[in-house]
Structure formats: structure tokens, C-alpha cells
PDB file of C-alpha atoms and ligand atoms in Angstrom:
ATOM      1  CA  MET A  27     -18.239  -7.709  15.761  1.00 68.00           C
ATOM      2  CA  GLU A  28     -14.987  -6.261  16.887  1.00 78.00           C
ATOM      3  CA  LYS A  29     -14.667  -3.181  15.401  1.00 86.00           C
ATOM      4  CA  PRO A  30     -10.963  -3.027  13.540  1.00 92.00           C
ATOM      5  CA  LYS A  31      -7.877  -1.543  15.112  1.00 96.00           C
ATOM      6  CA  PHE A  32      -6.288   0.958  13.111  1.00 97.00           C
ATOM      7  CA  CYS A  33      -3.035   2.731  14.007  1.00 98.00           C
ATOM      8  CA  THR A  34      -0.601   5.563  12.032  1.00 98.00           C
ATOM      9  CA  SER A  35       2.925   5.458  10.433  1.00 98.00           C
ATOM     10  CA  ILE A  36       4.229   8.753  10.025  1.00 98.00           C
ATOM     11  CA  ALA A  37       6.543   7.994   7.502  1.00 98.00           C
ATOM     12  CA  CYS A  38       9.472   9.165   4.362  1.00 98.00           C
ATOM     13  CA  MET A  39       7.581   7.879   1.134  1.00 98.00           C
ATOM     14  CA  ASP A  40      10.442   5.375   0.382  1.00 98.00           C
ATOM     15  CA  GLY A  41       9.249   1.866  -0.689  1.00 97.00           C
ATOM     16  CA  ARG A  42      11.388   0.300   1.133  1.00 97.00           C
ATOM     17  CA  ILE A  43      10.358   1.121   4.541  1.00 98.00           C
ATOM     18  CA  GLN A  44       6.415   0.161   4.098  1.00 97.00           C
ATOM     19  CA  ILE A  45       6.502  -3.290   5.217  1.00 96.00           C
ATOM     20  CA  PRO A  46       9.070  -3.665   8.063  1.00 97.00           C
ATOM     21  CA  ILE A  47       7.032  -0.780   9.548  1.00 98.00           C
ATOM     22  CA  MET A  48       3.223  -2.532   8.775  1.00 97.00           C
ATOM     23  CA  THR A  49       4.634  -6.322  10.090  1.00 96.00           C
ATOM     24  CA  TRP A  50       5.772  -4.698  12.952  1.00 97.00           C
ATOM     25  CA  LEU A  51       2.987  -3.112  14.491  1.00 96.00           C
ATOM     26  CA  LYS A  52       0.654  -5.884  12.821  1.00 95.00           C
ATOM     27  CA  LYS A  53       3.161  -8.479  15.038  1.00 95.00           C
ATOM     28  CA  ASN A  54       3.795  -6.834  18.234  1.00 96.00           C
ATOM     29  CA  HIS A  55       1.062  -4.319  18.264  1.00 96.00           C
ATOM     30  CA  ASN A  56      -2.442  -6.844  17.231  1.00 94.00           C
ATOM     31  CA  VAL A  57      -3.582  -3.726  14.772  1.00 96.00           C
ATOM     32  CA  ASP A  58      -5.602  -4.479  11.924  1.00 97.00           C
ATOM     33  CA  TYR A  59      -4.768  -1.154   9.400  1.00 97.00           C
ATOM     34  CA  VAL A  60      -1.983   1.059   9.611  1.00 98.00           C
ATOM     35  CA  ASP A  61      -3.226   4.008   8.304  1.00 98.00           C
ATOM     36  CA  THR A  62      -0.114   5.889   6.482  1.00 98.00           C
ATOM     37  CA  ILE A  63       0.963   9.898   5.916  1.00 98.00           C
ATOM     38  CA  THR A  64       4.318   9.805   4.092  1.00 98.00           C
ATOM     39  CA  GLU A  65       6.280  13.012   2.966  1.00 97.00           C
ATOM     40  CA  PRO A  66      10.065  12.643   1.364  1.00 98.00           C
ATOM     41  CA  GLY A  67      12.512  12.880   4.741  1.00 98.00           C
ATOM     42  CA  MET A  68       9.364  13.264   7.371  1.00 98.00           C
ATOM     43  CA  ASP A  69      11.705  12.854  10.030  1.00 97.00           C
ATOM     44  CA  LYS A  70      12.314  16.523   8.843  1.00 98.00           C
ATOM     45  CA  LEU A  71       9.247  18.010   8.281  1.00 98.00           C
ATOM     46  CA  PHE A  72       8.849  18.353  12.304  1.00 98.00           C
ATOM     47  CA  ARG A  73      11.205  21.416  11.968  1.00 96.00           C
ATOM     48  CA  ASN A  74       9.144  23.505  10.078  1.00 96.00           C
ATOM     49  CA  PRO A  75       5.799  24.849  11.103  1.00 96.00           C
ATOM     50  CA  ASN A  76       3.527  24.593   8.411  1.00 96.00           C
ATOM     51  CA  LYS A  77       4.488  21.193   8.050  1.00 97.00           C
ATOM     52  CA  ILE A  78       3.778  20.302  11.165  1.00 98.00           C
ATOM     53  CA  GLU A  79       0.128  21.549  11.112  1.00 97.00           C
ATOM     54  CA  GLU A  80      -0.628  19.781   8.085  1.00 97.00           C
ATOM     55  CA  ILE A  81       0.876  16.551   9.189  1.00 98.00           C
ATOM     56  CA  LYS A  82      -1.291  16.524  12.001  1.00 98.00           C
ATOM     57  CA  SER A  83      -4.672  16.964  10.577  1.00 98.00           C
ATOM     58  CA  LYS A  84      -3.995  14.582   8.495  1.00 98.00           C
ATOM     59  CA  ALA A  85      -3.239  12.377  11.693  1.00 98.00           C
ATOM     60  CA  LEU A  86      -5.984  13.819  12.963  1.00 98.00           C
ATOM     61  CA  ILE A  87      -8.402  12.324  10.356  1.00 98.00           C
ATOM     62  CA  SER A  88      -6.555   8.179  11.530  1.00 98.00           C
ATOM     63  CA  VAL A  89      -6.814   8.975  14.931  1.00 98.00           C
ATOM     64  CA  ASN A  90     -10.569  10.670  15.032  1.00 97.00           C
ATOM     65  CA  ALA A  91     -12.608   8.713  12.353  1.00 96.00           C
ATOM     66  CA  HIS A  92     -10.184   5.524  12.538  1.00 97.00           C
ATOM     67  CA  GLY A  93      -9.847   5.367  16.245  1.00 97.00           C
ATOM     68  CA  SER A  94      -6.102   4.938  16.106  1.00 98.00           C
ATOM     69  CA  LYS A  95      -4.476   4.357  19.817  1.00 96.00           C
ATOM     70  CA  ILE A  96      -0.423   4.217  18.585  1.00 98.00           C
ATOM     71  CA  ILE A  97       1.018   7.175  16.002  1.00 98.00           C
ATOM     72  CA  ILE A  98       5.063   5.449  15.147  1.00 98.00           C
ATOM     73  CA  VAL A  99       6.911   8.446  13.401  1.00 98.00           C
ATOM     74  CA  SER A 100      10.159   7.140  12.275  1.00 98.00           C
ATOM     75  CA  GLY A 101      12.944   7.723   9.769  1.00 98.00           C
ATOM     76  CA  HIS A 102      16.055   5.441   7.763  1.00 98.00           C
ATOM     77  CA  HIS A 103      18.925   4.385   6.626  1.00 98.00           C
ATOM     78  CA  ASP A 104      19.755   6.080   3.109  1.00 98.00           C
ATOM     79  CA  CYS A 105      17.122   8.691   2.802  1.00 98.00           C
ATOM     80  CA  ALA A 106      17.583  10.392  -0.670  1.00 98.00           C
ATOM     81  CA  GLY A 107      14.651  13.058   1.444  1.00 97.00           C
ATOM     82  CA  ASN A 108      16.605  13.886   3.980  1.00 97.00           C
ATOM     83  CA  PRO A 109      20.298  12.849   3.886  1.00 97.00           C
ATOM     84  CA  VAL A 110      22.191  13.397   6.782  1.00 98.00           C
ATOM     85  CA  THR A 111      23.678  10.960   9.661  1.00 98.00           C
ATOM     86  CA  LYS A 112      21.780   8.387  11.503  1.00 97.00           C
ATOM     87  CA  GLN A 113      22.823  10.194  13.997  1.00 98.00           C
ATOM     88  CA  GLU A 114      20.728  13.581  13.351  1.00 98.00           C
ATOM     89  CA  HIS A 115      17.713  11.518  12.210  1.00 98.00           C
ATOM     90  CA  ILE A 116      17.590   9.813  15.705  1.00 98.00           C
ATOM     91  CA  ILE A 117      17.827  13.213  16.564  1.00 98.00           C
ATOM     92  CA  GLN A 118      15.217  14.000  14.477  1.00 98.00           C
ATOM     93  CA  ILE A 119      12.863  11.262  15.221  1.00 98.00           C
ATOM     94  CA  ARG A 120      13.240  12.212  19.064  1.00 98.00           C
ATOM     95  CA  GLU A 121      11.633  15.927  18.411  1.00 98.00           C
ATOM     96  CA  ALA A 122       9.415  14.681  16.340  1.00 98.00           C
ATOM     97  CA  VAL A 123       8.090  11.896  19.144  1.00 98.00           C
ATOM     98  CA  SER A 124       7.738  15.283  21.584  1.00 98.00           C
ATOM     99  CA  ILE A 125       5.838  17.357  19.181  1.00 98.00           C
ATOM    100  CA  ILE A 126       3.296  14.716  18.429  1.00 98.00           C
ATOM    101  CA  GLU A 127       3.531  13.579  22.215  1.00 98.00           C
ATOM    102  CA  SER A 128       2.574  17.634  22.618  1.00 98.00           C
ATOM    103  CA  TRP A 129      -1.335  17.598  20.821  1.00 97.00           C
ATOM    104  CA  ASN A 130      -2.141  15.512  23.700  1.00 96.00           C
ATOM    105  CA  LEU A 131      -3.936  12.942  21.327  1.00 96.00           C
ATOM    106  CA  SER A 132      -4.481  10.293  24.232  1.00 92.00           C
ATOM    107  CA  VAL A 133      -2.203   7.546  21.739  1.00 97.00           C
ATOM    108  CA  LYS A 134       0.532   5.920  22.158  1.00 98.00           C
ATOM    109  CA  VAL A 135       3.665   7.738  20.211  1.00 98.00           C
ATOM    110  CA  ILE A 136       6.857   5.620  19.302  1.00 98.00           C
ATOM    111  CA  GLY A 137       9.641   6.372  17.297  1.00 98.00           C
ATOM    112  CA  GLY A 138      11.367   4.017  14.990  1.00 98.00           C
ATOM    113  CA  TRP A 139      14.643   3.907  12.694  1.00 98.00           C
ATOM    114  CA  ILE A 140      14.509   1.011   9.975  1.00 98.00           C
ATOM    115  CA  ASN A 141      18.166   0.398   9.584  1.00 98.00           C
ATOM    116  CA  GLU A 142      20.032  -0.734   6.532  1.00 97.00           C
ATOM    117  CA  LYS A 143      19.213  -3.932   6.719  1.00 97.00           C
ATOM    118  CA  TRP A 144      15.212  -3.113   6.667  1.00 97.00           C
ATOM    119  CA  GLU A 145      14.437  -3.178   9.759  1.00 96.00           C
ATOM    120  CA  LEU A 146      12.798  -1.735  12.461  1.00 97.00           C
ATOM    121  CA  GLU A 147      14.296  -0.758  15.482  1.00 97.00           C
ATOM    122  CA  ILE A 148      12.061   1.100  18.209  1.00 97.00           C
ATOM    123  CA  LEU A 149      14.248   4.367  19.582  1.00 95.00           C
TER     124      LEU A 149
HETATM  125 ZN1  LIG B  29      13.740   8.837   3.013  1.00 52.11          ZN
END
């Protein structure tokens, strides 16, 4: 039997975005399961070194124990935990992608924006 394929979503806790993220990953990367790390306004937390360490330790569980090969970090429209402009979200998401890439986990890192139609756009 083949091992199930895992990937990792680092995202806001907002209930409106989880299914669009999972659906996109299953459709485009053929994964079986999406490990999900959430906090309110996740994209802004990559400006806080203590939070970055906490997020990294959680992501490492997904990568090391489940063999995740893809990490997607996202932000979304109408975020109560991080009520900034779309432009600012995009800047923060791109910064988060660079930070995660700097962890050198040999995973593909993807940035995503969930728009006002609750569709995932890849950055
Ligand atoms: Zn949010």
C-alpha cells in the first residue's frame, strides 16, 4: 500500500477558508490529507520572531512525522484577526513564504490569497 500524501496549510483560523484551501491542494497536488496550523490573522504573525518559532515547530511535525512535501501559507479577504488592506496582506504572505523557504525543509512553499469569492489565488 502506498503511504498517504500529506501537505501543510499555515492559515488563519477563519472557517470560510479551510475548504477552499483543502480543495485546491487535493485537486492540484493530489494530496490525501492537509495538516492545518491555524491562528487568527496568521499572515501577520510572521513579523513576530517568537510566533515564527512556534509555527515552525508545528510545521516540523507535519514535515517530519507525515512527510509533507508542500507548505502553503495564506491570507484572506475580510480577516478579523488581521484587518489590513489586501496589498498589505500580499506583502505579508510573500514575506512568510521567504521565511518558510529559509527553513530549508526541502518542501515546496506556496503563497495563497483567498479572495472575496472564497477562491484561492496562488501568489
Ligand atoms: Zn482571518
